[in-house]
Short mmCIF file of C-alpha atoms in Angstrom, two decimals:
data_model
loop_
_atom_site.label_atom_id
_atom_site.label_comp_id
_atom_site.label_asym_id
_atom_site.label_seq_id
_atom_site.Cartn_x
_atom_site.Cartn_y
_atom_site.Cartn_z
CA UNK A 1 -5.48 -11.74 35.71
CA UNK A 2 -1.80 -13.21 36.56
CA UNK A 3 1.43 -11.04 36.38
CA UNK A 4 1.87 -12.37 32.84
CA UNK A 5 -0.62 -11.55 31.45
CA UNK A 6 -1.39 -8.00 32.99
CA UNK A 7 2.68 -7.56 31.58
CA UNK A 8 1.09 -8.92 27.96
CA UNK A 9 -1.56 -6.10 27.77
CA UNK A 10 1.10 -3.62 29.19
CA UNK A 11 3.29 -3.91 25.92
CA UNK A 12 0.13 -4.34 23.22
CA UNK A 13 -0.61 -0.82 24.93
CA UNK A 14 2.58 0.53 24.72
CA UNK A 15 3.07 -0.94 21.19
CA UNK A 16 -1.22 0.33 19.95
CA UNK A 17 0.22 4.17 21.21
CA UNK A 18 3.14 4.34 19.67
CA UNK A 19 1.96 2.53 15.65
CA UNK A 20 0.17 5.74 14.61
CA UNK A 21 3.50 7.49 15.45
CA UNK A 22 5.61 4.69 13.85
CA UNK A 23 3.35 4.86 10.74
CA UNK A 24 4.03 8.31 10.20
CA UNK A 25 7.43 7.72 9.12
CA UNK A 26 7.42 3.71 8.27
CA UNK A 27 3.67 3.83 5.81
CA UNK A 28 5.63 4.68 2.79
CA UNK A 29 8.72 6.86 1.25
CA UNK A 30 8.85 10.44 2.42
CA UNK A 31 10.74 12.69 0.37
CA UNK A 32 10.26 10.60 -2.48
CA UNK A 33 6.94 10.85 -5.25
CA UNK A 34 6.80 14.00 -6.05
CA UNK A 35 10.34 14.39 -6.85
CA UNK A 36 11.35 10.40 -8.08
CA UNK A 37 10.44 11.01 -11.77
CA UNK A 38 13.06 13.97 -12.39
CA UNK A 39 15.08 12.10 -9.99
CA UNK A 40 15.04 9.36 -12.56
CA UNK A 41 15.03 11.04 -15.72
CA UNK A 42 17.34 13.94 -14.73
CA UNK A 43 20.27 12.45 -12.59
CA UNK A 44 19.51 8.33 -13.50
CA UNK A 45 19.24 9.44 -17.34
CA UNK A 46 16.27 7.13 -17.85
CA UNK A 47 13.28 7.60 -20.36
CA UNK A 48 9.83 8.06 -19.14
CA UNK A 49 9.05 4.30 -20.23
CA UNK A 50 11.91 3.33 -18.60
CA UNK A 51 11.07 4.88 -15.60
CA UNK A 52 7.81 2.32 -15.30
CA UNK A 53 10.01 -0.28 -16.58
CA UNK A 54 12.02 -0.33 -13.81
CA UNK A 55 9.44 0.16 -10.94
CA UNK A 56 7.91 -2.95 -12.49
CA UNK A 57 10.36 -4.99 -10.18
CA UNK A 58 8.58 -3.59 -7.43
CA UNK A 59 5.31 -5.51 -7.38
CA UNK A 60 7.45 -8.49 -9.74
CA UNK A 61 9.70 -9.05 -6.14
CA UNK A 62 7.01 -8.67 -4.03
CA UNK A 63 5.44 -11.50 -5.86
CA UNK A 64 8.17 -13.67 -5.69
CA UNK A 65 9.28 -13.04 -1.95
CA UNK A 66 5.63 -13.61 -0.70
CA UNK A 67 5.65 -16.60 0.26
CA UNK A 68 9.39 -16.46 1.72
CA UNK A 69 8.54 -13.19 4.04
CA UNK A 70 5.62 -14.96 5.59
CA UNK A 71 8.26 -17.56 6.39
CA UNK A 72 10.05 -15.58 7.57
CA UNK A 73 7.87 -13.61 9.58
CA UNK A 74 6.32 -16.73 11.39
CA UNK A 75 10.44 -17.74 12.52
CA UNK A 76 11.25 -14.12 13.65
CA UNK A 77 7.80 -13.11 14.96
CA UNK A 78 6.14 -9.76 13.93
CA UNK A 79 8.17 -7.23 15.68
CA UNK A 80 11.26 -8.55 14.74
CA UNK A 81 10.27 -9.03 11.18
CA UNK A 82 9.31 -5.31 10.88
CA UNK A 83 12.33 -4.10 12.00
CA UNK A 84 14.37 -6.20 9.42
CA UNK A 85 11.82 -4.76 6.41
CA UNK A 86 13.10 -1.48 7.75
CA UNK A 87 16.73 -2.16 7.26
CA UNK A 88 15.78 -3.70 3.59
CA UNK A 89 14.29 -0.70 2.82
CA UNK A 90 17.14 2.03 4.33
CA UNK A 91 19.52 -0.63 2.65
CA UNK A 92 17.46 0.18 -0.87
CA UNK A 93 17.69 3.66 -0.29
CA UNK A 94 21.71 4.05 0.20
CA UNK A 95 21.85 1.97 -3.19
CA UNK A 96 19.87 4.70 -4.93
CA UNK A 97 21.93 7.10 -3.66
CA UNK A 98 25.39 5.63 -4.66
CA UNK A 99 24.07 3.67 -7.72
CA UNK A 100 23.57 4.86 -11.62
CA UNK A 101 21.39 3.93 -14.17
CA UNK A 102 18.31 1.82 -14.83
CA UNK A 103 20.28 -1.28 -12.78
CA UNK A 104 20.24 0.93 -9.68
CA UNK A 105 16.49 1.69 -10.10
CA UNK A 106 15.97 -2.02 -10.50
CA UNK A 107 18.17 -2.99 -7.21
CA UNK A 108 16.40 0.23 -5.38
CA UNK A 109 13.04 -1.47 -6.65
CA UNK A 110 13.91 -5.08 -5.53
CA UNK A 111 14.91 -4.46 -1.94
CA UNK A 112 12.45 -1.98 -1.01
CA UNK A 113 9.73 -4.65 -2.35
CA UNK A 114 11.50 -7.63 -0.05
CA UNK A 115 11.27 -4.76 2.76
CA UNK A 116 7.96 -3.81 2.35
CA UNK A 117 6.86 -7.22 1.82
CA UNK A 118 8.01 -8.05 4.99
CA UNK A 119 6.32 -5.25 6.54
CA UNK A 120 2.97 -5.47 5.07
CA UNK A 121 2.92 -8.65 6.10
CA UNK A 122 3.20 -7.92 9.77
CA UNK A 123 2.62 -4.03 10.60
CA UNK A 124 -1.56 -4.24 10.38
CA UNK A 125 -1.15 -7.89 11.86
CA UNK A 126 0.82 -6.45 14.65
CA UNK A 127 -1.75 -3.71 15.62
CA UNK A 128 -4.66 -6.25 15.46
CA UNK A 129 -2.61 -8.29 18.31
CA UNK A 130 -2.60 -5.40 19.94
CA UNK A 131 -5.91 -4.25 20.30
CA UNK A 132 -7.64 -7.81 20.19
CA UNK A 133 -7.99 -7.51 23.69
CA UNK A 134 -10.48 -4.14 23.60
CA UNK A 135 -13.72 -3.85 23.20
CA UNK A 136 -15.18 -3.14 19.42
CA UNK A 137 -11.77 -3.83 18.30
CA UNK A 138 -12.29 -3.73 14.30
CA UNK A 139 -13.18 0.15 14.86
CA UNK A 140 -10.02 0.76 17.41
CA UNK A 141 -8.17 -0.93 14.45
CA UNK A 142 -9.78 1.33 12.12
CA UNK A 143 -9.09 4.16 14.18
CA UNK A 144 -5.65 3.69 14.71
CA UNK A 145 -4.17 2.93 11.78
CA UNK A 146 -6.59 5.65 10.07
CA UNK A 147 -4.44 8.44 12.53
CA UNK A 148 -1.25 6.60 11.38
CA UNK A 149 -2.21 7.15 7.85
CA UNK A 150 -3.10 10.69 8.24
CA UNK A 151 0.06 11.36 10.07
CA UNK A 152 2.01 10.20 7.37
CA UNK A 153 -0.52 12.03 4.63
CA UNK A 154 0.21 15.30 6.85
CA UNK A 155 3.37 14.92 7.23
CA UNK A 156 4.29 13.72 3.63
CA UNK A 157 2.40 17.01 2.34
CA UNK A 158 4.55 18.92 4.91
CA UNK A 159 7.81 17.67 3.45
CA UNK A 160 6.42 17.30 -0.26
CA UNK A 161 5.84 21.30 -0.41
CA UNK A 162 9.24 21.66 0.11
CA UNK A 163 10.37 19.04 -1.89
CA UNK A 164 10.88 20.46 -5.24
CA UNK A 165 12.71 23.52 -3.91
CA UNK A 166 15.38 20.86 -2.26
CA UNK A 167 15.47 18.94 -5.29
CA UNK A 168 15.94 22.51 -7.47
CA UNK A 169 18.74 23.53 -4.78
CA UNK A 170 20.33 19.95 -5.17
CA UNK A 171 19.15 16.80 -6.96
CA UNK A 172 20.07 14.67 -4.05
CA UNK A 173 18.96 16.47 -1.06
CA UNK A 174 15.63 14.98 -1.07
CA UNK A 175 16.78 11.60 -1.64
CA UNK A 176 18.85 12.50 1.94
CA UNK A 177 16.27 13.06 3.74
CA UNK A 178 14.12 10.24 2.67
CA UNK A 179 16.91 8.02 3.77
CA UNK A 180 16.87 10.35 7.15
CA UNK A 181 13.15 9.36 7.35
CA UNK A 182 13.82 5.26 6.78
CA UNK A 183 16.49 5.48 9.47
CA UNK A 184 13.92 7.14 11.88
CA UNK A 185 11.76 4.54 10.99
CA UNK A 186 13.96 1.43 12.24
CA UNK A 187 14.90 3.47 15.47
CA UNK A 188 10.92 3.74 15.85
CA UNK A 189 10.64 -0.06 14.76
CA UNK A 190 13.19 -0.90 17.85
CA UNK A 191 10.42 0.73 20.41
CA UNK A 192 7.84 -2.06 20.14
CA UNK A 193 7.88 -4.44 22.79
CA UNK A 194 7.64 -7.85 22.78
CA UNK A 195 4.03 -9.04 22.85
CA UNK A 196 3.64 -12.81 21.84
CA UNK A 197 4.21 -16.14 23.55
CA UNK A 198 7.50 -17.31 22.35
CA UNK A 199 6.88 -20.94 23.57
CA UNK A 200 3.62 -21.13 21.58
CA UNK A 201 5.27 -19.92 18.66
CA UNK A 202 8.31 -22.14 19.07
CA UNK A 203 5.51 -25.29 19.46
CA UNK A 204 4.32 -24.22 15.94
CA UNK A 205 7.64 -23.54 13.95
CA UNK A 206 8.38 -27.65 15.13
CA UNK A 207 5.32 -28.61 13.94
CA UNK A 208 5.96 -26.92 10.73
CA UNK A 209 9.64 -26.34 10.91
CA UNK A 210 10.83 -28.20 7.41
CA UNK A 211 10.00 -26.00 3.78
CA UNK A 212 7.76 -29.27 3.10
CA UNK A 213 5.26 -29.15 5.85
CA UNK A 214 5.68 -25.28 5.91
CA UNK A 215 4.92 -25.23 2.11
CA UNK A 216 2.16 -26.95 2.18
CA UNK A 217 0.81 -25.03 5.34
CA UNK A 218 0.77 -22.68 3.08
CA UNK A 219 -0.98 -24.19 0.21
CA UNK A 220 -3.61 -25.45 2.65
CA UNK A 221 -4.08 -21.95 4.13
CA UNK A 222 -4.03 -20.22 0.60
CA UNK A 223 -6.39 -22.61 -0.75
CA UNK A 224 -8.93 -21.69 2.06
CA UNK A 225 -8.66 -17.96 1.50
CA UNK A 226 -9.22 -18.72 -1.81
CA UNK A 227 -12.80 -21.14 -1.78
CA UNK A 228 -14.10 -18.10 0.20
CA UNK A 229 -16.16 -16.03 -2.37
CA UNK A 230 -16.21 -13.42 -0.08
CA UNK A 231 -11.90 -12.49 0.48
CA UNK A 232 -11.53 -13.85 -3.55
CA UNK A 233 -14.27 -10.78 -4.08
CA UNK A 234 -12.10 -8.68 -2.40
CA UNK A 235 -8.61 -9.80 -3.69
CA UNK A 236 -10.28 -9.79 -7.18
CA UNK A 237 -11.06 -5.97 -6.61
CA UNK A 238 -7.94 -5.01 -4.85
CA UNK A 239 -5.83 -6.12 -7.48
CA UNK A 240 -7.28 -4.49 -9.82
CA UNK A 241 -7.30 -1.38 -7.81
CA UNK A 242 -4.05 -1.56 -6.58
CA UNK A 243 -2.66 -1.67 -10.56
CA UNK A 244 -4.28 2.11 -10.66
CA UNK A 245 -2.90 3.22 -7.45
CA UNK A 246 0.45 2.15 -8.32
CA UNK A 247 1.33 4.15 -11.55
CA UNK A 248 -0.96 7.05 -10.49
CA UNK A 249 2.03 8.93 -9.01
CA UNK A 250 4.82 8.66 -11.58
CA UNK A 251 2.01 9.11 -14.89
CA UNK A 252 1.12 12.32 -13.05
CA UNK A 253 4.56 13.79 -12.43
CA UNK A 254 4.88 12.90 -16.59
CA UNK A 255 1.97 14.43 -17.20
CA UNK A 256 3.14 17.76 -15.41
CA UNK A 257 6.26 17.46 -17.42
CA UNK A 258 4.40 17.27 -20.83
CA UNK A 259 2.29 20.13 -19.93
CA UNK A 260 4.94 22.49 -18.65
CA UNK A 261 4.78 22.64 -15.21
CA UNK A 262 8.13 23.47 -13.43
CA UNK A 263 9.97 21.67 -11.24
CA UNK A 264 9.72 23.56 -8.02
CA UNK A 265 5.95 23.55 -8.04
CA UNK A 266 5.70 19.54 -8.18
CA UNK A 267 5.97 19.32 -4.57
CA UNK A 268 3.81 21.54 -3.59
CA UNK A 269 1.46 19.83 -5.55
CA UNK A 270 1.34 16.46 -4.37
CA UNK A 271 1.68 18.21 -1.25
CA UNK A 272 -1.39 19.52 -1.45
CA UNK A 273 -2.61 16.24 -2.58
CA UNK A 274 -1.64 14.55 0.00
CA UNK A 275 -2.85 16.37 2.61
CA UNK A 276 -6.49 15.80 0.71
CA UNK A 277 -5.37 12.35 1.16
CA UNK A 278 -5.00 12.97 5.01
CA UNK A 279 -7.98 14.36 5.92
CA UNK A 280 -9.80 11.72 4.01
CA UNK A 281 -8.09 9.54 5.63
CA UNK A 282 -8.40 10.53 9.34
CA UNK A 283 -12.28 10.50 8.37
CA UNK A 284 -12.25 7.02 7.03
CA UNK A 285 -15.24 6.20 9.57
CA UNK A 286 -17.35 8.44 7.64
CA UNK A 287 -16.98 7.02 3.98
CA UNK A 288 -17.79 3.79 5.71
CA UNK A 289 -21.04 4.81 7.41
CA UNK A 290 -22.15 7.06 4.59
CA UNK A 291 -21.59 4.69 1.07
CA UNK A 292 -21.86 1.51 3.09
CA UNK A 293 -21.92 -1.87 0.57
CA UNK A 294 -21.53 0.72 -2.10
CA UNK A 295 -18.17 2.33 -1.32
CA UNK A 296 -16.00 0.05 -3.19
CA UNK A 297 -17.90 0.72 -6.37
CA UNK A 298 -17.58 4.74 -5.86
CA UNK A 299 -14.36 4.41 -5.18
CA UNK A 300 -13.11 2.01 -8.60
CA UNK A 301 -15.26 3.92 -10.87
CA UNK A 302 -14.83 7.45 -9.59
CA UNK A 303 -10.94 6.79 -10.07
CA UNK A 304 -11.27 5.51 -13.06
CA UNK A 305 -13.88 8.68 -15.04
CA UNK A 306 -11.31 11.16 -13.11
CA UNK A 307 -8.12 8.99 -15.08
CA UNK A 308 -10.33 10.14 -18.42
CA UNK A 309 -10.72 13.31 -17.13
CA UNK A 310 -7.39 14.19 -16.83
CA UNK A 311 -6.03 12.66 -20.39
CA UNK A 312 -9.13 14.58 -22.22
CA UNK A 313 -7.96 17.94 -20.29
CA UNK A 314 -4.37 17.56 -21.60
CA UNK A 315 -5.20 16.69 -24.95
CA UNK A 316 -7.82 19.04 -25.29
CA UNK A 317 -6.67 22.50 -23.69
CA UNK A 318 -2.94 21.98 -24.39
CA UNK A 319 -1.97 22.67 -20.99
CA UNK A 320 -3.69 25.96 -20.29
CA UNK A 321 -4.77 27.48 -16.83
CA UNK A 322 -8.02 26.21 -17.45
CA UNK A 323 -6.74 22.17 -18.60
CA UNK A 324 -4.57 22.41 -15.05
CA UNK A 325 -7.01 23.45 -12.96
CA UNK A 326 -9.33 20.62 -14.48
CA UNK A 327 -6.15 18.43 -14.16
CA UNK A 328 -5.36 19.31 -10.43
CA UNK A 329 -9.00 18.94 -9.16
CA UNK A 330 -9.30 15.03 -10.80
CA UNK A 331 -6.33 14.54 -8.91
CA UNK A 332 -7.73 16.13 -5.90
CA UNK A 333 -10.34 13.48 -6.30
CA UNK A 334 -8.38 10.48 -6.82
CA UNK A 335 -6.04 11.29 -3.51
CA UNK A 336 -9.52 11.44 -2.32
CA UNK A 337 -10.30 8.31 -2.64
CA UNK A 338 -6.56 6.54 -1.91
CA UNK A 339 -6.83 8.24 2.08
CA UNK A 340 -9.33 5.94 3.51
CA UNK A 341 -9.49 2.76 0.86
CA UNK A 342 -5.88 1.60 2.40
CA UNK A 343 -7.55 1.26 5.95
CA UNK A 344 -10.85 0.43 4.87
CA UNK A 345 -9.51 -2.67 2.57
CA UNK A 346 -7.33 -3.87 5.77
CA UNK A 347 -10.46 -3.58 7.57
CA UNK A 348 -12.46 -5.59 5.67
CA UNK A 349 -9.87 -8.39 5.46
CA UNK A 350 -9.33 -8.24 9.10
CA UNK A 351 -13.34 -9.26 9.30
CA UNK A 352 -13.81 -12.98 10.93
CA UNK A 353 -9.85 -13.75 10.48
CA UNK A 354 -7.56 -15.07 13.57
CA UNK A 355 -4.40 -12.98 14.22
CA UNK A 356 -2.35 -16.18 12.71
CA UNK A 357 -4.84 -16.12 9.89
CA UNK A 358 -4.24 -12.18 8.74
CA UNK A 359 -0.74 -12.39 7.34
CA UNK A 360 -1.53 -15.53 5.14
CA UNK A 361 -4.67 -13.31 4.06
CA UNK A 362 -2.52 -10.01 3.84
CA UNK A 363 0.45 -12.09 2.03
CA UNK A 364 -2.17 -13.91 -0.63
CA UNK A 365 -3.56 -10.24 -1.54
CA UNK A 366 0.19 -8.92 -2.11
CA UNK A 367 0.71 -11.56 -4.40
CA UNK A 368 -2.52 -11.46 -6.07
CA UNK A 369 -1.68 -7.66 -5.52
CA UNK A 370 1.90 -8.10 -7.21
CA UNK A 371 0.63 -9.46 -10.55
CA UNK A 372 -2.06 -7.44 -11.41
CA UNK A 373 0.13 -4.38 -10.87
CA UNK A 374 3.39 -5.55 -12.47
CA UNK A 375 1.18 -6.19 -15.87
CA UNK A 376 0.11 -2.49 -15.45
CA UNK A 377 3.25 -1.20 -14.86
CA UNK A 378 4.23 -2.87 -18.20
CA UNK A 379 1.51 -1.55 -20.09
CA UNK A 380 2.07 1.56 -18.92
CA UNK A 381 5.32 1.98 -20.00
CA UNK A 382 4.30 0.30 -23.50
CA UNK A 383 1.76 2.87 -23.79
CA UNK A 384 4.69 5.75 -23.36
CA UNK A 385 6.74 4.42 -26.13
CA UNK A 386 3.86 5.04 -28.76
CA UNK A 387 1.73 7.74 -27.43
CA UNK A 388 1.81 10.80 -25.02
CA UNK A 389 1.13 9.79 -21.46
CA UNK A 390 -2.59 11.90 -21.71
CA UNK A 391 -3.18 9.59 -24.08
CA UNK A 392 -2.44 6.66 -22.03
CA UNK A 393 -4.61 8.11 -19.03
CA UNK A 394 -7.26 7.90 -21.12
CA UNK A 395 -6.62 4.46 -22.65
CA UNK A 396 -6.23 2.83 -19.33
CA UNK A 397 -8.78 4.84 -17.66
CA UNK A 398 -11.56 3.80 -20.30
CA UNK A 399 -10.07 -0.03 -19.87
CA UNK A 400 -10.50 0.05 -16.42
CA UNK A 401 -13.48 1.32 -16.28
CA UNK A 402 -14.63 -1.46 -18.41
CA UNK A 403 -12.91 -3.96 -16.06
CA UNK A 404 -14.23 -2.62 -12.82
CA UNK A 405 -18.18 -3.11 -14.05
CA UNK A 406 -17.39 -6.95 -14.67
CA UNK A 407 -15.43 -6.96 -11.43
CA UNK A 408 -18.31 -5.08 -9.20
CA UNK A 409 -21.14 -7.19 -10.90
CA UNK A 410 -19.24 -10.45 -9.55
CA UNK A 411 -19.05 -8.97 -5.98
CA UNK A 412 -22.32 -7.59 -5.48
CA UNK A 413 -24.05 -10.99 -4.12
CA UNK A 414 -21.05 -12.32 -2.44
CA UNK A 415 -19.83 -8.88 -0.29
CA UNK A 416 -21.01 -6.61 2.25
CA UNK A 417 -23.66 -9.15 2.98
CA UNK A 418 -24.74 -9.45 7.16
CA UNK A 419 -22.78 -12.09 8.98
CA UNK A 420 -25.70 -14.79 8.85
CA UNK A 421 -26.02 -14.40 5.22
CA UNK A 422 -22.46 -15.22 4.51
CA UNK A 423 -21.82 -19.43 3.80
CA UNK A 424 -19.72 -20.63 6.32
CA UNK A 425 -16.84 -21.60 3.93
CA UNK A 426 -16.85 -17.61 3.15
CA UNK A 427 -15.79 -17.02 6.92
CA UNK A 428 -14.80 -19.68 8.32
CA UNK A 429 -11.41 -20.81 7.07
CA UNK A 430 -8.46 -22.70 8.70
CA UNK A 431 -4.81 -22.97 7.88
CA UNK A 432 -4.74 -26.66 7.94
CA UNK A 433 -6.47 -29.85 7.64
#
């Protein structure tokens, strides 16, 4: 092994130690769920359906700004794209803070979607680099990113107990320290070191370097990933799950509103939620081994009877101590579920893909990602203009679980199948031809 390369697997170690770390802070917004639907209702003076309205820009932008981030993460190279998806996303945040009304919901929506974009992109790409080299690799990806999303579960149910105290004390405070959090973040998104050979990468920008021939790179690589039955199974299913995930927070801090529970107690709440959501999460391994080719189907249609669940508890007890506890322990079961899928999904796109392969793969299940969950979002918030939002649990619950029979009976001969049984075009893709 040459100097080079023993200084390569020096700084994919350094960078593999500190991503669980860098996780904790980076996965998602601290500070932020259990609080953002007063936040937007109370000091933003938006409507509930408004409130869904505007977060639909979210997955819109990340639609639209696909194909342009994985652009723009093949020019800048992983690490360096991360850390710019971090200063989209503290940029977002300050524009929250200083903005008012819906059109600074919409802004906040857009650039934290062209940040995350970005980073979603790169961040599981970036830890695959950087534990290619090891031995059983998938399951030291599995592991790590697993304690990354744990840290952030524990730590986001740390912070979220306090959370609607700060936000009782002052409306703001939370939103402070969320933008604290981004800004940690970026400083942790500085630490990784550069990994990847720049003249390689310089070799393939001038092969591809005008929009044409990157474009239709692109449309080559997408069309691949797409003529696989096996990754279309998956996008199929994780766009549909996504669309769930997605509204679950904000129709749950509406639903608490509706049935009288008070401010201060929402964060300890989804505190306690999310810590559920941690310990599933750091025990990802074991949903794996025990449900197997079955997991996805627990997981789609578990989600979905618990959605019903909660919407017939409402409606029925009228928000009694009885309906909330009911309430509490569907959603107990739902953050359940959310702790390991995120891993387990990147896992199972990871399978038989090339580290230049995985952002293309990553980027086509945002977008497929992005559409599903943007016509939610708009349903959603159609739903809230005509009925109570327990009635709209149980509406989309009851559609979904509908959708997700259709979508499992498609994907039960073309997934979880052993390597030898899989058709070559199924795992064996390229990005050109």
């Amino acid at each position: 092994m040459d100097q080079t390369d023993t200084k390569v697997i020096n700084a994919k170690s350094r960078n593999a130690k500190l991503f669980p770390f860098y996780k904790m802070f980076a996965w998602d917004l601290l500070f932020y769920y259990s609080i953002q639907f007063l936040f937007y209702t109370q000091n933003k003076g938006l409507h509930a359906s408004e409130v869904l309205f505007a977060e639909a820009f979210y997955p819109i932008f990340k639609l639209l700004f696909q194909i342009p981030c994985v652009n723009i993460v093949e020019i800048l190279s992983k690490r360096r794209s991360i850390i710019v998806g971090n200063i989209l996303v503290t940029l977002g945040i300050i524009e929250l803070i200083v903005g008012q009304g819906i059109a600074s919901v919409i802004l906040f929506n857009i650039l934290i979607a062209i940040g995350y974009s970005i980073k979603n992109i790169c961040e599981s790409p970036l830890l695959n680099d950087c534990v290619s080299y090891k031995e059983n690799s998938r399951t030291v990806f599995s592991n790590l990113d697993g304690k990354g999303s744990s840290f952030w579960y524990y730590f986001d149910a740390i912070t979220g107990s306090c959370c609607g105290f700060l936000y009782v004390f002052n409306n703001y405070l939370p939103i402070y320290l969320c933008l604290a959090s981004s800004v940690i973040s970026l400083i942790l998104s500085l630490k990784f070191v550069p990994y990847e050979d720049e003249s390689k990468r310089t070799v393939l920008l001038n092969e591809t370097s005008s929009f044409k021939a990157y474009f239709k790179d692109i449309k080559i690589s997408f069309k691949n990933i797409f003529q696989s039955s096996r990754l279309k199974s998956l996008l199929i299913f994780s766009a549909g799950f996504s669309g769930l995930l997605m509204v679950r927070t904000t129709m749950a801090s509406s639903l608490f509103t509706e049935i009288g529970i008070k401010e201060e107690y929402f964060g300890i709440i989804f505190a306690i939620l999310t810590g559920i959501s941690g310990i599933a999460s750091k025990n990802q391994n074991f949903f794996h081994k025990r449900l197997k080719n079955k997991l996805l189907s627990y997981f789609s249609l578990t989600f979905c009877i618990s959605m019903i669940v909660v919407g017939l508890s409402a409606i029925i007890t009228h928000g009694s101590m009885f309906g909330i506890i009911i309430i509490l322990l569907s959603y107990a079961l739902q953050y359940m579920i959310k702790g390991p899928y995120y891993t387990l999904q990147k896992r199972y796109l990871n399978s038989f893909s090339s580290s230049t392969m995985v952002p293309k793969i990553y980027s086509a299940t945002t977008l497929i990602e992005s559409i599903f969950s943007s016509i939610v979002y708009f349903i959603a918030s159609f739903l809230l203009t005509i009925t109570d939002t327990s009635y709209a649990l149980v509406i989309l619950g009851c559609i979904f679980t509908i959708i997700f029979i259709f979508i499992l009976d498609y994907m039960r001969p073309r997934l979880g199948l052993k390597p030898e049984e899989y058709k070559k075009s199924d795992i064996n893709f390229t990005e050109v031809h």
